[in-house]
Amino acid sequence: HQEVARMQEALVNITINQCHNSELKSNGDILIQRDGVLVSDLYSAGNISFKHRLAVCRGSRLEAEGDITAKIVGGQTGAATLLKAKRRVSVVRMHSGRVSIGNYSKEILESVENTTFDIDNMMQA
């Protein structure tokens, strides 16, 4: 166990254009530069950020110890998407899915636009 612990690198960032049917784990941030994420699991000790204005996240599970900044989440139909963060989740458009901040969760059943979820507004819901 000690040998494996010594091999882990701290603050490693992952930068990708897209991923499909994948599992990514980072001790730093995960940056998605282009098309987005489909049917994948992403875990970050930092933040998860989508940069391209048309980047999608569908049928995936994203977990971050910091913030998640997404563009287009979910679809009119399809598999559920979960965005789970410790501090904040920001979306440009979210069609459906679940958002979790800390111990609070909210099911998104109708489209929302330009919305930021944080612990304060999750407690009020």
PDB file of C-alpha atoms in Angstrom:
ATOM      1  CA  HIS A   1       0.000   0.000   0.000  1.00  0.00           C
ATOM      2  CA  GLN A   2       2.805   2.408   0.812  1.00  0.00           C
ATOM      3  CA  GLU A   3       4.416   1.795  -2.593  1.00  0.00           C
ATOM      4  CA  VAL A   4       1.192   2.673  -4.425  1.00  0.00           C
ATOM      5  CA  ALA A   5       0.691   5.774  -2.265  1.00  0.00           C
ATOM      6  CA  ARG A   6       4.187   7.020  -3.148  1.00  0.00           C
ATOM      7  CA  MET A   7       3.499   6.607  -6.879  1.00  0.00           C
ATOM      8  CA  GLN A   8       0.485   8.949  -6.808  1.00  0.00           C
ATOM      9  CA  GLU A   9       1.157  12.373  -8.238  1.00  0.00           C
ATOM     10  CA  ALA A  10      -0.367  15.441  -6.626  1.00  0.00           C
ATOM     11  CA  LEU A  11      -2.214  18.163  -8.524  1.00  0.00           C
ATOM     12  CA  VAL A  12      -2.268  16.394 -11.878  1.00  0.00           C
ATOM     13  CA  ASN A  13      -4.584  18.056 -14.398  1.00  0.00           C
ATOM     14  CA  ILE A  14      -6.273  16.153 -17.217  1.00  0.00           C
ATOM     15  CA  THR A  15      -7.070  17.981 -20.466  1.00  0.00           C
ATOM     16  CA  ILE A  16      -9.166  16.188 -23.107  1.00  0.00           C
ATOM     17  CA  ASN A  17     -11.224  17.096 -26.163  1.00  0.00           C
ATOM     18  CA  GLN A  18     -13.940  14.536 -25.507  1.00  0.00           C
ATOM     19  CA  CYS A  19     -14.610  11.202 -23.868  1.00  0.00           C
ATOM     20  CA  HIS A  20     -17.151   8.445 -24.413  1.00  0.00           C
ATOM     21  CA  ASN A  21     -17.753   5.433 -22.198  1.00  0.00           C
ATOM     22  CA  SER A  22     -14.722   6.307 -20.047  1.00  0.00           C
ATOM     23  CA  GLU A  23     -13.671   6.695 -16.433  1.00  0.00           C
ATOM     24  CA  LEU A  24     -11.242   9.495 -15.529  1.00  0.00           C
ATOM     25  CA  LYS A  25      -9.821  10.276 -12.091  1.00  0.00           C
ATOM     26  CA  SER A  26      -7.601  13.256 -11.339  1.00  0.00           C
ATOM     27  CA  ASN A  27      -5.887  14.608  -8.228  1.00  0.00           C
ATOM     28  CA  GLY A  28      -6.212  18.022  -9.901  1.00  0.00           C
ATOM     29  CA  ASP A  29      -8.613  19.568 -12.411  1.00  0.00           C
ATOM     30  CA  ILE A  30     -10.310  18.015 -15.444  1.00  0.00           C
ATOM     31  CA  LEU A  31     -10.666  20.296 -18.482  1.00  0.00           C
ATOM     32  CA  ILE A  32     -12.854  19.322 -21.445  1.00  0.00           C
ATOM     33  CA  GLN A  33     -11.867  21.520 -24.397  1.00  0.00           C
ATOM     34  CA  ARG A  34     -14.197  20.524 -27.240  1.00  0.00           C
ATOM     35  CA  ASP A  35     -17.136  18.144 -27.804  1.00  0.00           C
ATOM     36  CA  GLY A  36     -17.836  16.946 -24.285  1.00  0.00           C
ATOM     37  CA  VAL A  37     -18.601  13.824 -22.269  1.00  0.00           C
ATOM     38  CA  LEU A  38     -20.960  10.946 -23.078  1.00  0.00           C
ATOM     39  CA  VAL A  39     -21.738   7.988 -20.797  1.00  0.00           C
ATOM     40  CA  SER A  40     -18.626   8.500 -18.653  1.00  0.00           C
ATOM     41  CA  ASP A  41     -17.573   8.867 -15.016  1.00  0.00           C
ATOM     42  CA  LEU A  42     -15.280  11.775 -14.104  1.00  0.00           C
ATOM     43  CA  TYR A  43     -13.832  12.292 -10.607  1.00  0.00           C
ATOM     44  CA  SER A  44     -11.725  15.339  -9.750  1.00  0.00           C
ATOM     45  CA  ALA A  45     -10.014  16.440  -6.551  1.00  0.00           C
ATOM     46  CA  GLY A  46     -10.213  19.945  -8.057  1.00  0.00           C
ATOM     47  CA  ASN A  47     -12.628  21.391 -10.621  1.00  0.00           C
ATOM     48  CA  ILE A  48     -14.278  20.056 -13.781  1.00  0.00           C
ATOM     49  CA  SER A  49     -14.664  22.616 -16.583  1.00  0.00           C
ATOM     50  CA  PHE A  50     -16.131  22.500 -20.085  1.00  0.00           C
ATOM     51  CA  LYS A  51     -14.627  25.214 -22.325  1.00  0.00           C
ATOM     52  CA  HIS A  52     -16.362  24.948 -25.727  1.00  0.00           C
ATOM     53  CA  ARG A  53     -19.718  26.739 -25.852  1.00  0.00           C
ATOM     54  CA  LEU A  54     -21.434  23.683 -27.417  1.00  0.00           C
ATOM     55  CA  ALA A  55     -19.810  21.023 -25.202  1.00  0.00           C
ATOM     56  CA  VAL A  56     -22.305  18.444 -23.956  1.00  0.00           C
ATOM     57  CA  CYS A  57     -22.521  16.193 -20.924  1.00  0.00           C
ATOM     58  CA  ARG A  58     -25.004  13.330 -21.305  1.00  0.00           C
ATOM     59  CA  GLY A  59     -25.560  10.114 -19.404  1.00  0.00           C
ATOM     60  CA  SER A  60     -22.541  10.756 -17.208  1.00  0.00           C
ATOM     61  CA  ARG A  61     -21.563  11.113 -13.571  1.00  0.00           C
ATOM     62  CA  LEU A  62     -19.273  14.028 -12.699  1.00  0.00           C
ATOM     63  CA  GLU A  63     -17.899  14.526  -9.192  1.00  0.00           C
ATOM     64  CA  ALA A  64     -15.614  17.382  -8.130  1.00  0.00           C
ATOM     65  CA  GLU A  65     -14.192  18.474  -4.790  1.00  0.00           C
ATOM     66  CA  GLY A  66     -14.396  22.053  -6.096  1.00  0.00           C
ATOM     67  CA  ASP A  67     -16.652  23.440  -8.852  1.00  0.00           C
ATOM     68  CA  ILE A  68     -18.243  22.050 -12.008  1.00  0.00           C
ATOM     69  CA  THR A  69     -18.697  24.453 -14.922  1.00  0.00           C
ATOM     70  CA  ALA A  70     -20.747  22.862 -17.709  1.00  0.00           C
ATOM     71  CA  LYS A  71     -22.339  24.059 -20.927  1.00  0.00           C
ATOM     72  CA  ILE A  72     -25.153  21.750 -22.178  1.00  0.00           C
ATOM     73  CA  VAL A  73     -26.202  19.010 -19.756  1.00  0.00           C
ATOM     74  CA  GLY A  74     -28.617  16.168 -20.423  1.00  0.00           C
ATOM     75  CA  GLY A  75     -30.956  15.859 -23.362  1.00  0.00           C
ATOM     76  CA  GLN A  76     -34.622  15.607 -24.153  1.00  0.00           C
ATOM     77  CA  THR A  77     -34.350  11.830 -23.690  1.00  0.00           C
ATOM     78  CA  GLY A  78     -31.637   9.437 -22.607  1.00  0.00           C
ATOM     79  CA  ALA A  79     -29.671   8.344 -19.602  1.00  0.00           C
ATOM     80  CA  ALA A  80     -29.586  10.440 -16.442  1.00  0.00           C
ATOM     81  CA  THR A  81     -26.721  12.812 -15.712  1.00  0.00           C
ATOM     82  CA  LEU A  82     -25.389  13.560 -12.217  1.00  0.00           C
ATOM     83  CA  LEU A  83     -23.324  16.650 -11.393  1.00  0.00           C
ATOM     84  CA  LYS A  84     -21.945  16.489  -7.854  1.00  0.00           C
ATOM     85  CA  ALA A  85     -19.663  19.163  -6.385  1.00  0.00           C
ATOM     86  CA  LYS A  86     -18.575  20.374  -2.963  1.00  0.00           C
ATOM     87  CA  ARG A  87     -18.896  24.100  -3.736  1.00  0.00           C
ATOM     88  CA  ARG A  88     -20.749  25.048  -6.922  1.00  0.00           C
ATOM     89  CA  VAL A  89     -22.264  23.777 -10.185  1.00  0.00           C
ATOM     90  CA  SER A  90     -22.785  26.219 -13.061  1.00  0.00           C
ATOM     91  CA  VAL A  91     -24.627  25.308 -16.268  1.00  0.00           C
ATOM     92  CA  VAL A  92     -25.441  27.243 -19.424  1.00  0.00           C
ATOM     93  CA  ARG A  93     -28.336  24.878 -20.205  1.00  0.00           C
ATOM     94  CA  MET A  94     -29.514  21.778 -18.354  1.00  0.00           C
ATOM     95  CA  HIS A  95     -32.358  19.719 -19.784  1.00  0.00           C
ATOM     96  CA  SER A  96     -32.570  17.031 -17.124  1.00  0.00           C
ATOM     97  CA  GLY A  97     -30.545  15.275 -14.445  1.00  0.00           C
ATOM     98  CA  ARG A  98     -29.530  15.679 -10.838  1.00  0.00           C
ATOM     99  CA  VAL A  99     -27.364  18.305  -9.153  1.00  0.00           C
ATOM    100  CA  SER A 100     -25.794  17.645  -5.748  1.00  0.00           C
ATOM    101  CA  ILE A 101     -23.935  20.176  -3.610  1.00  0.00           C
ATOM    102  CA  GLY A 102     -22.624  18.731  -0.367  1.00  0.00           C
ATOM    103  CA  ASN A 103     -25.514  16.798   1.196  1.00  0.00           C
ATOM    104  CA  TYR A 104     -28.226  18.557  -0.840  1.00  0.00           C
ATOM    105  CA  SER A 105     -29.615  17.289  -4.139  1.00  0.00           C
ATOM    106  CA  LYS A 106     -32.050  18.652  -6.682  1.00  0.00           C
ATOM    107  CA  GLU A 107     -33.692  16.783  -9.534  1.00  0.00           C
ATOM    108  CA  ILE A 108     -33.881  18.863 -12.727  1.00  0.00           C
ATOM    109  CA  LEU A 109     -37.034  17.901 -14.637  1.00  0.00           C
ATOM    110  CA  GLU A 110     -37.494  21.019 -16.769  1.00  0.00           C
ATOM    111  CA  SER A 111     -34.813  22.913 -18.691  1.00  0.00           C
ATOM    112  CA  VAL A 112     -32.918  25.636 -16.859  1.00  0.00           C
ATOM    113  CA  GLU A 113     -30.546  28.175 -18.404  1.00  0.00           C
ATOM    114  CA  ASN A 114     -27.600  30.151 -17.055  1.00  0.00           C
ATOM    115  CA  THR A 115     -27.993  28.747 -13.555  1.00  0.00           C
ATOM    116  CA  THR A 116     -25.541  28.391 -10.702  1.00  0.00           C
ATOM    117  CA  PHE A 117     -26.275  25.946  -7.905  1.00  0.00           C
ATOM    118  CA  ASP A 118     -24.516  26.454  -4.578  1.00  0.00           C
ATOM    119  CA  ILE A 119     -25.136  25.444  -0.977  1.00  0.00           C
ATOM    120  CA  ASP A 120     -27.258  28.537  -0.237  1.00  0.00           C
ATOM    121  CA  ASN A 121     -29.819  28.099  -3.029  1.00  0.00           C
ATOM    122  CA  MET A 122     -29.881  24.305  -2.565  1.00  0.00           C
ATOM    123  CA  MET A 123     -30.884  24.733   1.092  1.00  0.00           C
ATOM    124  CA  GLN A 124     -33.766  27.016   0.070  1.00  0.00           C
ATOM    125  CA  ALA A 125     -35.164  24.532  -2.479  1.00  0.00           C
TER     126      ALA A 125
END
